[in-house]
CSV table of N, CA and C in Angstrom, one decimal:
chain,number,residue,atom,x,y,z
A,1,MET,N,14.1,-127.0,-30.2
A,1,MET,CA,14.1,-126.0,-31.1
A,1,MET,C,13.9,-124.6,-30.5
A,2,THR,N,14.6,-123.7,-31.1
A,2,THR,CA,14.6,-122.4,-30.5
A,2,THR,C,14.0,-121.5,-31.6
A,3,PHE,N,13.2,-120.6,-31.1
A,3,PHE,CA,12.6,-119.7,-32.0
A,3,PHE,C,13.2,-118.3,-31.7
A,4,LEU,N,14.0,-117.9,-32.7
A,4,LEU,CA,14.8,-116.7,-32.6
A,4,LEU,C,15.6,-116.6,-31.4
A,5,GLY,N,15.9,-117.6,-30.8
A,5,GLY,CA,16.8,-117.6,-29.7
A,5,GLY,C,16.2,-117.2,-28.4
A,6,LEU,N,14.9,-116.9,-28.4
A,6,LEU,CA,14.3,-116.4,-27.2
A,6,LEU,C,13.4,-117.6,-26.5
A,7,VAL,N,12.8,-118.3,-27.3
A,7,VAL,CA,11.9,-119.3,-26.7
A,7,VAL,C,12.2,-120.6,-27.4
A,8,GLU,N,12.3,-121.6,-26.5
A,8,GLU,CA,12.5,-123.0,-27.0
A,8,GLU,C,11.2,-123.7,-27.1
A,9,LEU,N,11.0,-124.3,-28.2
A,9,LEU,CA,9.7,-125.0,-28.4
A,9,LEU,C,9.9,-126.5,-27.9
A,10,ASN,N,9.4,-126.7,-26.7
A,10,ASN,CA,9.4,-128.1,-26.2
A,10,ASN,C,8.1,-128.3,-25.4
A,11,TRP,N,8.1,-129.4,-24.7
A,11,TRP,CA,6.9,-129.7,-23.9
A,11,TRP,C,6.6,-128.8,-22.8
A,12,THR,N,7.5,-128.2,-22.2
A,12,THR,CA,7.4,-127.3,-21.1
A,12,THR,C,6.7,-126.0,-21.7
A,13,PHE,N,7.1,-125.6,-22.8
A,13,PHE,CA,6.5,-124.5,-23.4
A,13,PHE,C,5.0,-124.7,-23.7
A,14,PHE,N,4.6,-125.8,-24.2
A,14,PHE,CA,3.2,-126.2,-24.4
A,14,PHE,C,2.4,-126.2,-23.1
A,15,PHE,N,3.1,-126.8,-22.1
A,15,PHE,CA,2.4,-126.8,-20.8
A,15,PHE,C,2.2,-125.4,-20.2
A,16,MET,N,3.1,-124.6,-20.4
A,16,MET,CA,3.0,-123.2,-19.9
A,16,MET,C,1.9,-122.5,-20.7
A,17,ILE,N,1.8,-122.8,-22.0
A,17,ILE,CA,0.7,-122.2,-22.7
A,17,ILE,C,-0.7,-122.7,-22.3
A,18,VAL,N,-0.7,-124.0,-22.1
A,18,VAL,CA,-2.0,-124.6,-21.6
A,18,VAL,C,-2.3,-124.1,-20.2
A,19,ASN,N,-1.3,-124.0,-19.3
A,19,ASN,CA,-1.5,-123.5,-18.0
A,19,ASN,C,-2.0,-122.1,-18.1
A,20,PHE,N,-1.4,-121.3,-18.9
A,20,PHE,CA,-1.7,-119.9,-19.1
A,20,PHE,C,-3.2,-119.8,-19.6
A,21,LEU,N,-3.6,-120.6,-20.5
A,21,LEU,CA,-5.0,-120.6,-21.0
A,21,LEU,C,-6.0,-121.0,-19.9
A,22,VAL,N,-5.6,-122.1,-19.2
A,22,VAL,CA,-6.5,-122.5,-18.1
A,22,VAL,C,-6.6,-121.4,-17.0
A,23,LEU,N,-5.4,-120.8,-16.7
A,23,LEU,CA,-5.4,-119.8,-15.7
A,23,LEU,C,-6.3,-118.6,-16.2
A,24,TYR,N,-6.1,-118.2,-17.5
A,24,TYR,CA,-6.9,-117.2,-18.1
A,24,TYR,C,-8.4,-117.4,-18.0
A,25,LEU,N,-8.8,-118.7,-18.4
A,25,LEU,CA,-10.2,-119.0,-18.4
A,25,LEU,C,-10.8,-119.0,-16.9
A,26,VAL,N,-10.0,-119.5,-16.0
A,26,VAL,CA,-10.4,-119.5,-14.6
A,26,VAL,C,-10.5,-118.1,-14.1
A,27,LEU,N,-9.5,-117.3,-14.4
A,27,LEU,CA,-9.6,-115.9,-13.9
A,27,LEU,C,-10.7,-115.1,-14.6
A,28,LYS,N,-10.9,-115.5,-15.9
A,28,LYS,CA,-12.0,-114.8,-16.6
A,28,LYS,C,-13.3,-115.1,-15.9
A,29,LYS,N,-13.5,-116.4,-15.6
A,29,LYS,CA,-14.8,-116.8,-15.0
A,29,LYS,C,-15.0,-116.3,-13.6
A,30,PHE,N,-13.9,-116.4,-12.8
A,30,PHE,CA,-14.1,-116.1,-11.3
A,30,PHE,C,-13.6,-114.6,-11.0
A,31,LEU,N,-12.8,-114.0,-11.8
A,31,LEU,CA,-12.3,-112.7,-11.4
A,31,LEU,C,-12.8,-111.6,-12.4
A,32,PHE,N,-12.5,-111.8,-13.7
A,32,PHE,CA,-12.8,-110.7,-14.7
A,32,PHE,C,-14.3,-110.5,-14.8
A,33,LYS,N,-15.1,-111.6,-14.9
A,33,LYS,CA,-16.5,-111.5,-15.0
A,33,LYS,C,-17.1,-110.8,-13.8
A,34,PRO,N,-16.8,-111.2,-12.5
A,34,PRO,CA,-17.4,-110.5,-11.4
A,34,PRO,C,-16.9,-109.0,-11.3
A,35,VAL,N,-15.6,-108.8,-11.6
A,35,VAL,CA,-15.1,-107.4,-11.5
A,35,VAL,C,-15.8,-106.6,-12.6
A,36,THR,N,-16.0,-107.1,-13.8
A,36,THR,CA,-16.6,-106.4,-14.8
A,36,THR,C,-18.1,-106.1,-14.4
A,37,GLU,N,-18.8,-107.1,-13.9
A,37,GLU,CA,-20.2,-106.9,-13.4
A,37,GLU,C,-20.2,-105.9,-12.3
A,38,PHE,N,-19.3,-106.0,-11.4
A,38,PHE,CA,-19.2,-105.0,-10.3
A,38,PHE,C,-19.0,-103.6,-10.8
A,39,MET,N,-18.1,-103.4,-11.8
A,39,MET,CA,-17.8,-102.1,-12.4
A,39,MET,C,-19.0,-101.6,-13.1
A,40,ASN,N,-19.7,-102.5,-13.9
A,40,ASN,CA,-20.9,-102.1,-14.6
A,40,ASN,C,-22.0,-101.7,-13.7
A,41,ASN,N,-22.2,-102.5,-12.6
A,41,ASN,CA,-23.2,-102.1,-11.6
A,41,ASN,C,-22.8,-100.8,-10.9
A,42,ARG,N,-21.6,-100.6,-10.6
A,42,ARG,CA,-21.1,-99.4,-10.0
A,42,ARG,C,-21.4,-98.2,-10.9
A,43,ALA,N,-21.1,-98.4,-12.2
A,43,ALA,CA,-21.3,-97.3,-13.2
A,43,ALA,C,-22.8,-97.0,-13.3
A,44,LYS,N,-23.6,-98.1,-13.3
A,44,LYS,CA,-25.1,-97.9,-13.3
A,44,LYS,C,-25.6,-97.2,-12.1
A,45,ASN,N,-25.1,-97.6,-10.9
A,45,ASN,CA,-25.5,-96.9,-9.7
A,45,ASN,C,-25.1,-95.5,-9.7
A,46,ILE,N,-23.9,-95.2,-10.2
A,46,ILE,CA,-23.5,-93.8,-10.2
A,46,ILE,C,-24.4,-93.0,-11.2
A,47,GLU,N,-24.7,-93.6,-12.4
A,47,GLU,CA,-25.6,-92.9,-13.3
A,47,GLU,C,-27.0,-92.7,-12.7
A,48,ASP,N,-27.5,-93.7,-12.0
A,48,ASP,CA,-28.8,-93.6,-11.3
A,48,ASP,C,-28.8,-92.5,-10.3
A,49,ALA,N,-27.6,-92.5,-9.5
A,49,ALA,CA,-27.5,-91.4,-8.5
A,49,ALA,C,-27.5,-90.0,-9.1
A,50,PHE,N,-26.8,-89.9,-10.3
A,50,PHE,CA,-26.8,-88.6,-11.0
A,50,PHE,C,-28.2,-88.3,-11.5
A,51,LYS,N,-28.9,-89.3,-12.0
A,51,LYS,CA,-30.2,-89.1,-12.5
A,51,LYS,C,-31.2,-88.7,-11.4
A,52,GLU,N,-31.0,-89.4,-10.2
A,52,GLU,CA,-31.9,-89.1,-9.1
A,52,GLU,C,-31.6,-87.7,-8.5
A,53,ALA,N,-30.3,-87.3,-8.5
A,53,ALA,CA,-29.9,-86.0,-8.1
A,53,ALA,C,-30.5,-85.0,-9.0
A,54,GLU,N,-30.5,-85.2,-10.3
A,54,GLU,CA,-31.0,-84.3,-11.3
A,54,GLU,C,-32.5,-84.2,-11.1
A,55,ASP,N,-33.2,-85.3,-10.8
A,55,ASP,CA,-34.7,-85.3,-10.6
A,55,ASP,C,-34.9,-84.5,-9.3
A,56,LYS,N,-34.1,-84.7,-8.3
A,56,LYS,CA,-34.3,-84.0,-7.0
A,56,LYS,C,-34.1,-82.5,-7.2
A,57,LYS,N,-33.1,-82.2,-8.1
A,57,LYS,CA,-32.9,-80.8,-8.3
A,57,LYS,C,-34.1,-80.1,-9.0
A,58,TYR,N,-34.7,-80.8,-10.0
A,58,TYR,CA,-35.9,-80.3,-10.7
A,58,TYR,C,-37.0,-80.2,-9.7
A,59,GLU,N,-37.2,-81.2,-8.8
A,59,GLU,CA,-38.2,-81.2,-7.9
A,59,GLU,C,-38.0,-80.1,-6.9
A,60,ALA,N,-36.8,-79.8,-6.4
A,60,ALA,CA,-36.5,-78.7,-5.5
A,60,ALA,C,-36.8,-77.4,-6.2
A,61,GLN,N,-36.4,-77.3,-7.4
A,61,GLN,CA,-36.7,-76.0,-8.1
A,61,GLN,C,-38.2,-75.8,-8.2
A,62,ALA,N,-39.0,-76.9,-8.5
A,62,ALA,CA,-40.4,-76.8,-8.6
A,62,ALA,C,-41.0,-76.4,-7.2
A,63,LEU,N,-40.5,-77.0,-6.2
A,63,LEU,CA,-41.0,-76.6,-4.8
A,63,LEU,C,-40.6,-75.2,-4.5
A,64,TYR,N,-39.4,-74.8,-4.9
A,64,TYR,CA,-39.0,-73.4,-4.7
A,64,TYR,C,-40.0,-72.4,-5.4
A,65,VAL,N,-40.3,-72.7,-6.6
A,65,VAL,CA,-41.2,-71.8,-7.3
A,65,VAL,C,-42.6,-71.8,-6.7
A,66,ASP,N,-43.0,-73.1,-6.3
A,66,ASP,CA,-44.3,-73.2,-5.6
A,66,ASP,C,-44.4,-72.4,-4.3
A,67,TYR,N,-43.3,-72.6,-3.5
A,67,TYR,CA,-43.3,-71.8,-2.2
A,67,TYR,C,-43.1,-70.3,-2.4
A,68,LYS,N,-42.4,-69.9,-3.4
A,68,LYS,CA,-42.3,-68.5,-3.7
A,68,LYS,C,-43.7,-67.9,-4.1
A,69,ASP,N,-44.4,-68.7,-4.9
A,69,ASP,CA,-45.8,-68.3,-5.3
A,69,ASP,C,-46.7,-68.2,-4.1
A,70,LYS,N,-46.6,-69.2,-3.2
A,70,LYS,CA,-47.4,-69.2,-2.0
A,70,LYS,C,-47.0,-68.0,-1.1
A,71,LEU,N,-45.7,-67.7,-1.0
A,71,LEU,CA,-45.3,-66.6,-0.2
A,71,LEU,C,-45.8,-65.3,-0.8
A,72,ASP,N,-45.7,-65.1,-2.1
A,72,ASP,CA,-46.3,-63.9,-2.7
A,72,ASP,C,-47.8,-63.8,-2.5
A,73,HIS,N,-48.5,-65.0,-2.6
A,73,HIS,CA,-49.9,-65.0,-2.3
A,73,HIS,C,-50.2,-64.6,-0.8
A,74,ILE,N,-49.4,-65.1,0.1
A,74,ILE,CA,-49.6,-64.8,1.5
A,74,ILE,C,-49.3,-63.3,1.7
A,75,LYS,N,-48.3,-62.8,1.0
A,75,LYS,CA,-48.1,-61.3,1.2
A,75,LYS,C,-49.3,-60.5,0.7
A,76,GLU,N,-49.8,-60.9,-0.5
A,76,GLU,CA,-51.0,-60.2,-1.0
A,76,GLU,C,-52.2,-60.4,0.0
A,77,GLU,N,-52.4,-61.6,0.5
A,77,GLU,CA,-53.5,-61.8,1.4
A,77,GLU,C,-53.3,-61.0,2.7
A,78,ARG,N,-52.1,-60.9,3.2
A,78,ARG,CA,-51.8,-60.1,4.4
A,78,ARG,C,-52.1,-58.7,4.1
A,79,THR,N,-51.7,-58.2,3.0
A,79,THR,CA,-52.0,-56.8,2.6
A,79,THR,C,-53.5,-56.6,2.5
A,80,GLN,N,-54.2,-57.5,2.0
A,80,GLN,CA,-55.7,-57.4,1.8
A,80,GLN,C,-56.3,-57.4,3.2
A,81,ILE,N,-55.9,-58.3,4.1
A,81,ILE,CA,-56.4,-58.4,5.4
A,81,ILE,C,-56.2,-57.1,6.2
A,82,ILE,N,-55.0,-56.5,6.0
A,82,ILE,CA,-54.7,-55.3,6.7
A,82,ILE,C,-55.7,-54.2,6.2
A,83,LYS,N,-55.9,-54.1,4.9
A,83,LYS,CA,-56.8,-53.1,4.3
A,83,LYS,C,-58.2,-53.3,4.8
A,84,ASP,N,-58.6,-54.6,4.8
A,84,ASP,CA,-60.0,-54.8,5.3
A,84,ASP,C,-60.1,-54.5,6.8
A,85,ALA,N,-59.1,-54.8,7.6
A,85,ALA,CA,-59.2,-54.4,9.0
A,85,ALA,C,-59.2,-52.9,9.2
A,86,THR,N,-58.4,-52.2,8.4
A,86,THR,CA,-58.4,-50.8,8.5
A,86,THR,C,-59.7,-50.2,8.1
A,87,LYS,N,-60.3,-50.7,7.1
A,87,LYS,CA,-61.6,-50.2,6.6
A,87,LYS,C,-62.7,-50.5,7.7
A,88,ARG,N,-62.7,-51.7,8.3
A,88,ARG,CA,-63.6,-52.0,9.3
A,88,ARG,C,-63.4,-51.1,10.5
A,89,ALA,N,-62.2,-50.8,10.9
A,89,ALA,CA,-61.9,-49.9,12.0
A,89,ALA,C,-62.4,-48.5,11.7
A,90,GLU,N,-62.2,-48.1,10.5
A,90,GLU,CA,-62.6,-46.7,10.1
A,90,GLU,C,-64.2,-46.7,10.2
A,91,GLU,N,-64.8,-47.7,9.7
A,91,GLU,CA,-66.3,-47.8,9.7
A,91,GLU,C,-66.8,-47.8,11.1
A,92,ARG,N,-66.1,-48.6,12.0
A,92,ARG,CA,-66.5,-48.7,13.4
A,92,ARG,C,-66.3,-47.3,14.1
A,93,SER,N,-65.2,-46.7,13.7
A,93,SER,CA,-64.9,-45.3,14.3
A,93,SER,C,-66.0,-44.4,13.9
A,94,ASP,N,-66.4,-44.4,12.6
A,94,ASP,CA,-67.5,-43.5,12.1
A,94,ASP,C,-68.8,-43.8,12.9
A,95,GLU,N,-69.1,-45.1,13.1
A,95,GLU,CA,-70.3,-45.4,13.8
A,95,GLU,C,-70.3,-44.9,15.2
A,96,ILE,N,-69.1,-45.1,15.9
A,96,ILE,CA,-69.0,-44.6,17.3
A,96,ILE,C,-69.2,-43.1,17.3
A,97,ILE,N,-68.5,-42.4,16.4
A,97,ILE,CA,-68.7,-40.9,16.3
A,97,ILE,C,-70.1,-40.5,16.1
A,98,LYS,N,-70.8,-41.2,15.2
A,98,LYS,CA,-72.2,-40.8,14.9
A,98,LYS,C,-73.0,-41.1,16.1
A,99,ALA,N,-72.8,-42.2,16.8
A,99,ALA,CA,-73.6,-42.6,18.0
A,99,ALA,C,-73.3,-41.5,19.1
A,100,ALA,N,-72.1,-41.1,19.2
A,100,ALA,CA,-71.8,-40.1,20.2
A,100,ALA,C,-72.4,-38.8,19.9
A,101,GLN,N,-72.4,-38.4,18.6
A,101,GLN,CA,-73.1,-37.2,18.2
A,101,GLN,C,-74.6,-37.2,18.5
A,102,GLN,N,-75.2,-38.4,18.1
A,102,GLN,CA,-76.6,-38.6,18.4
A,102,GLN,C,-76.9,-38.5,19.9
A,103,GLU,N,-76.1,-39.1,20.7
A,103,GLU,CA,-76.3,-39.1,22.1
A,103,GLU,C,-76.2,-37.7,22.6
A,104,ALA,N,-75.2,-37.0,22.1
A,104,ALA,CA,-75.0,-35.6,22.6
A,104,ALA,C,-76.2,-34.7,22.2
A,105,LYS,N,-76.8,-35.0,21.0
A,105,LYS,CA,-78.0,-34.2,20.6
A,105,LYS,C,-79.1,-34.6,21.5
A,106,GLU,N,-79.3,-35.9,21.9
A,106,GLU,CA,-80.4,-36.3,22.8
A,106,GLU,C,-80.2,-35.6,24.1
A,107,ILE,N,-78.9,-35.6,24.6
A,107,ILE,CA,-78.7,-35.0,25.9
A,107,ILE,C,-79.0,-33.5,25.9
A,108,ILE,N,-78.7,-32.8,24.8
A,108,ILE,CA,-79.0,-31.4,24.7
A,108,ILE,C,-80.5,-31.2,24.6
A,109,GLN,N,-81.2,-32.1,23.9
A,109,GLN,CA,-82.6,-31.9,23.8
A,109,GLN,C,-83.3,-32.1,25.2
A,110,ARG,N,-82.8,-33.2,25.9
A,110,ARG,CA,-83.3,-33.4,27.2
A,110,ARG,C,-83.0,-32.2,28.2
A,111,ALA,N,-81.8,-31.7,28.1
A,111,ALA,CA,-81.5,-30.6,28.9
A,111,ALA,C,-82.3,-29.4,28.5
A,112,ASN,N,-82.6,-29.2,27.2
A,112,ASN,CA,-83.5,-28.0,26.9
A,112,ASN,C,-84.9,-28.2,27.4
A,113,VAL,N,-85.4,-29.5,27.3
A,113,VAL,CA,-86.7,-29.8,27.9
A,113,VAL,C,-86.7,-29.5,29.4
A,114,ASP,N,-85.7,-30.0,30.1
A,114,ASP,CA,-85.6,-29.8,31.5
A,114,ASP,C,-85.5,-28.3,31.9
A,115,ILE,N,-84.7,-27.6,31.1
A,115,ILE,CA,-84.6,-26.1,31.3
A,115,ILE,C,-86.0,-25.5,31.1
A,116,ALA,N,-86.7,-25.8,30.1
A,116,ALA,CA,-88.0,-25.3,29.8
A,116,ALA,C,-89.0,-25.6,30.9
A,117,ARG,N,-88.9,-26.9,31.4
A,117,ARG,CA,-89.8,-27.3,32.5
A,117,ARG,C,-89.5,-26.5,33.8
A,118,GLU,N,-88.2,-26.4,34.1
A,118,GLU,CA,-87.8,-25.6,35.3
A,118,GLU,C,-88.2,-24.2,35.2
A,119,ARG,N,-88.0,-23.6,34.0
A,119,ARG,CA,-88.4,-22.2,33.7
A,119,ARG,C,-89.9,-22.0,34.0
A,120,GLN,N,-90.7,-23.0,33.4
A,120,GLN,CA,-92.1,-22.9,33.6
A,120,GLN,C,-92.5,-23.0,35.1
A,121,LYS,N,-91.8,-23.9,35.8
A,121,LYS,CA,-92.0,-24.1,37.2
A,121,LYS,C,-91.7,-22.8,38.0
A,122,VAL,N,-90.6,-22.2,37.7
A,122,VAL,CA,-90.2,-21.0,38.3
A,122,VAL,C,-91.3,-19.9,38.0
A,123,ILE,N,-91.7,-19.8,36.8
A,123,ILE,CA,-92.7,-18.8,36.4
A,123,ILE,C,-94.0,-19.1,37.2
A,124,ASN,N,-94.4,-20.4,37.3
A,124,ASN,CA,-95.6,-20.7,38.0
A,124,ASN,C,-95.4,-20.4,39.5
A,125,ASP,N,-94.2,-20.7,40.1
A,125,ASP,CA,-94.0,-20.3,41.5
A,125,ASP,C,-94.1,-18.8,41.7
A,126,LEU,N,-93.5,-18.1,40.7
A,126,LEU,CA,-93.6,-16.6,40.8
A,126,LEU,C,-95.0,-16.1,40.8
A,127,LYS,N,-95.8,-16.7,39.9
A,127,LYS,CA,-97.2,-16.3,39.7
A,127,LYS,C,-97.9,-16.6,41.1
A,128,ASP,N,-97.6,-17.8,41.6
A,128,ASP,CA,-98.2,-18.1,42.9
A,128,ASP,C,-97.9,-17.1,44.0
A,129,GLN,N,-96.6,-16.8,44.0
A,129,GLN,CA,-96.1,-15.8,45.0
A,129,GLN,C,-96.8,-14.4,44.8
A,130,ILE,N,-96.8,-14.0,43.5
A,130,ILE,CA,-97.4,-12.7,43.2
A,130,ILE,C,-98.9,-12.7,43.6
A,131,SER,N,-99.6,-13.8,43.3
A,131,SER,CA,-101.0,-13.9,43.6
A,131,SER,C,-101.2,-13.9,45.1
A,132,THR,N,-100.3,-14.6,45.9
A,132,THR,CA,-100.4,-14.6,47.3
A,132,THR,C,-100.1,-13.2,47.9
A,133,LEU,N,-99.1,-12.5,47.3
A,133,LEU,CA,-98.8,-11.2,47.7
A,133,LEU,C,-100.0,-10.2,47.4
A,134,ALA,N,-100.6,-10.4,46.2
A,134,ALA,CA,-101.7,-9.6,45.9
A,134,ALA,C,-102.9,-9.8,46.8
A,135,MET,N,-103.1,-11.1,47.2
A,135,MET,CA,-104.1,-11.4,48.1
A,135,MET,C,-103.9,-10.8,49.5
A,136,MET,N,-102.6,-10.8,49.9
A,136,MET,CA,-102.2,-10.2,51.2
A,136,MET,C,-102.5,-8.7,51.2
A,137,ALA,N,-102.0,-8.1,50.1
A,137,ALA,CA,-102.2,-6.7,49.9
A,137,ALA,C,-103.7,-6.3,49.9
A,138,ALA,N,-104.5,-7.1,49.2
A,138,ALA,CA,-105.9,-6.8,49.1
A,138,ALA,C,-106.5,-7.0,50.5
A,139,SER,N,-106.1,-8.0,51.2
A,139,SER,CA,-106.7,-8.2,52.5
A,139,SER,C,-106.4,-7.1,53.5
A,140,LYS,N,-105.2,-6.6,53.3
A,140,LYS,CA,-104.7,-5.4,54.2
A,140,LYS,C,-105.5,-4.2,53.8
A,141,VAL,N,-105.7,-4.0,52.5
A,141,VAL,CA,-106.5,-2.8,52.1
A,141,VAL,C,-107.9,-2.9,52.6
A,142,ILE,N,-108.5,-4.0,52.5
A,142,ILE,CA,-109.9,-4.2,52.9
A,142,ILE,C,-110.0,-4.0,54.4
A,143,GLU,N,-109.0,-4.5,55.2
A,143,GLU,CA,-109.1,-4.4,56.6
A,143,GLU,C,-109.2,-2.9,57.1
A,144,LYS,N,-108.5,-2.1,56.5
A,144,LYS,CA,-108.5,-0.7,56.9
A,144,LYS,C,-109.0,0.2,55.9
A,145,GLU,N,-109.6,1.2,56.3
A,145,GLU,CA,-110.0,2.3,55.4
A,145,GLU,C,-108.8,3.2,55.5
A,146,LEU,N,-108.4,3.6,54.4
A,146,LEU,CA,-107.1,4.3,54.3
A,146,LEU,C,-107.2,5.7,54.0
A,147,ASP,N,-106.4,6.5,54.7
A,147,ASP,CA,-106.2,7.9,54.3
A,147,ASP,C,-104.9,8.0,53.6
A,148,GLU,N,-104.4,9.1,53.2
A,148,GLU,CA,-103.2,9.2,52.4
A,148,GLU,C,-102.0,8.8,53.3
A,149,LYS,N,-101.9,9.2,54.5
A,149,LYS,CA,-100.8,8.9,55.3
A,149,LYS,C,-100.8,7.4,55.7
A,150,ALA,N,-102.0,6.8,55.9
A,150,ALA,CA,-102.1,5.4,56.3
A,150,ALA,C,-101.8,4.6,55.0
A,151,HIS,N,-102.2,5.1,53.9
A,151,HIS,CA,-101.9,4.4,52.6
A,151,HIS,C,-100.4,4.3,52.4
A,152,GLN,N,-99.7,5.4,52.6
A,152,GLN,CA,-98.2,5.4,52.4
A,152,GLN,C,-97.6,4.4,53.4
A,153,GLN,N,-98.1,4.5,54.7
A,153,GLN,CA,-97.6,3.6,55.7
A,153,GLN,C,-97.8,2.1,55.3
A,154,LEU,N,-99.0,1.8,54.8
A,154,LEU,CA,-99.4,0.4,54.4
A,154,LEU,C,-98.5,0.0,53.3
A,155,ILE,N,-98.2,0.8,52.3
A,155,ILE,CA,-97.4,0.5,51.2
A,155,ILE,C,-96.0,0.2,51.6
A,156,GLN,N,-95.5,1.0,52.5
A,156,GLN,CA,-94.1,0.8,53.1
A,156,GLN,C,-94.1,-0.5,53.9
A,157,GLN,N,-95.1,-0.8,54.7
A,157,GLN,CA,-95.1,-2.0,55.4
A,157,GLN,C,-95.2,-3.2,54.5
A,158,PHE,N,-96.0,-3.1,53.4
A,158,PHE,CA,-96.2,-4.2,52.4
A,158,PHE,C,-94.8,-4.5,51.7
A,159,ILE,N,-94.1,-3.4,51.4
A,159,ILE,CA,-92.9,-3.5,50.7
A,159,ILE,C,-91.9,-4.2,51.6
A,160,ASP,N,-91.9,-3.8,52.9
A,160,ASP,CA,-91.0,-4.5,53.8
A,160,ASP,C,-91.3,-5.9,54.0
A,161,GLU,N,-92.5,-6.3,54.1
A,161,GLU,CA,-92.9,-7.7,54.3
A,161,GLU,C,-92.7,-8.5,53.0
A,162,VAL,N,-93.0,-8.0,51.9
A,162,VAL,CA,-92.8,-8.7,50.6
A,162,VAL,C,-91.3,-8.9,50.4
A,163,GLY,N,-90.5,-7.9,50.6
A,163,GLY,CA,-89.1,-8.0,50.5
A,163,GLY,C,-88.5,-9.1,51.3
A,164,ASP,N,-88.9,-9.2,52.6
A,164,ASP,CA,-88.5,-10.2,53.5
A,164,ASP,C,-88.9,-11.6,53.0
A,165,THR,N,-90.2,-11.7,52.7
A,165,THR,CA,-90.8,-13.0,52.3
A,165,THR,C,-90.1,-13.5,51.0
A,166,THR,N,-90.0,-12.6,50.0
A,166,THR,CA,-89.4,-13.0,48.7
A,166,THR,C,-88.0,-13.4,48.8
A,167,TRP,N,-87.2,-12.7,49.6
A,167,TRP,CA,-85.8,-13.0,49.7
A,167,TRP,C,-85.6,-14.3,50.6
A,168,GLN,N,-86.5,-14.6,51.4
A,168,GLN,CA,-86.4,-15.8,52.3
A,168,GLN,C,-86.6,-17.1,51.4
A,169,ASN,N,-87.5,-17.0,50.5
A,169,ASN,CA,-87.8,-18.1,49.7
A,169,ASN,C,-86.7,-18.3,48.7
């Protein structure tokens, strides 16, 4: 029997259909099912990879924000450290200047004391020399009874001796 002239209905046709069904079932079990599972797994892996990439992206953005905040904090801290160091340096500079001024005052005071001491020493030395000269003059006057001419000669001799003695010291 021929069905519209294209296919003959006989035993061969039925065997071909049975063979086709068996082949389909075998292929379905051993080929279609594993390929479908493989494709499903591959699709799931790709979706997981996209999800993981998205998570990493958000994590990277969070880290970026965190590092940016830390960097801003470090900049602020650096600025504060510089301000503190500058302030300490200025304070130390002021302390050094004050100490130098105090030391200069003390040096001036000691110098003034030394000058006063030396001045008093010179005055005392002059008094000693004057008293020595007065004693010499008095001893000369006492040794001789003086007339006007001798008196003038004694004064001139005294002036000559005192001048030599004073200038030698």
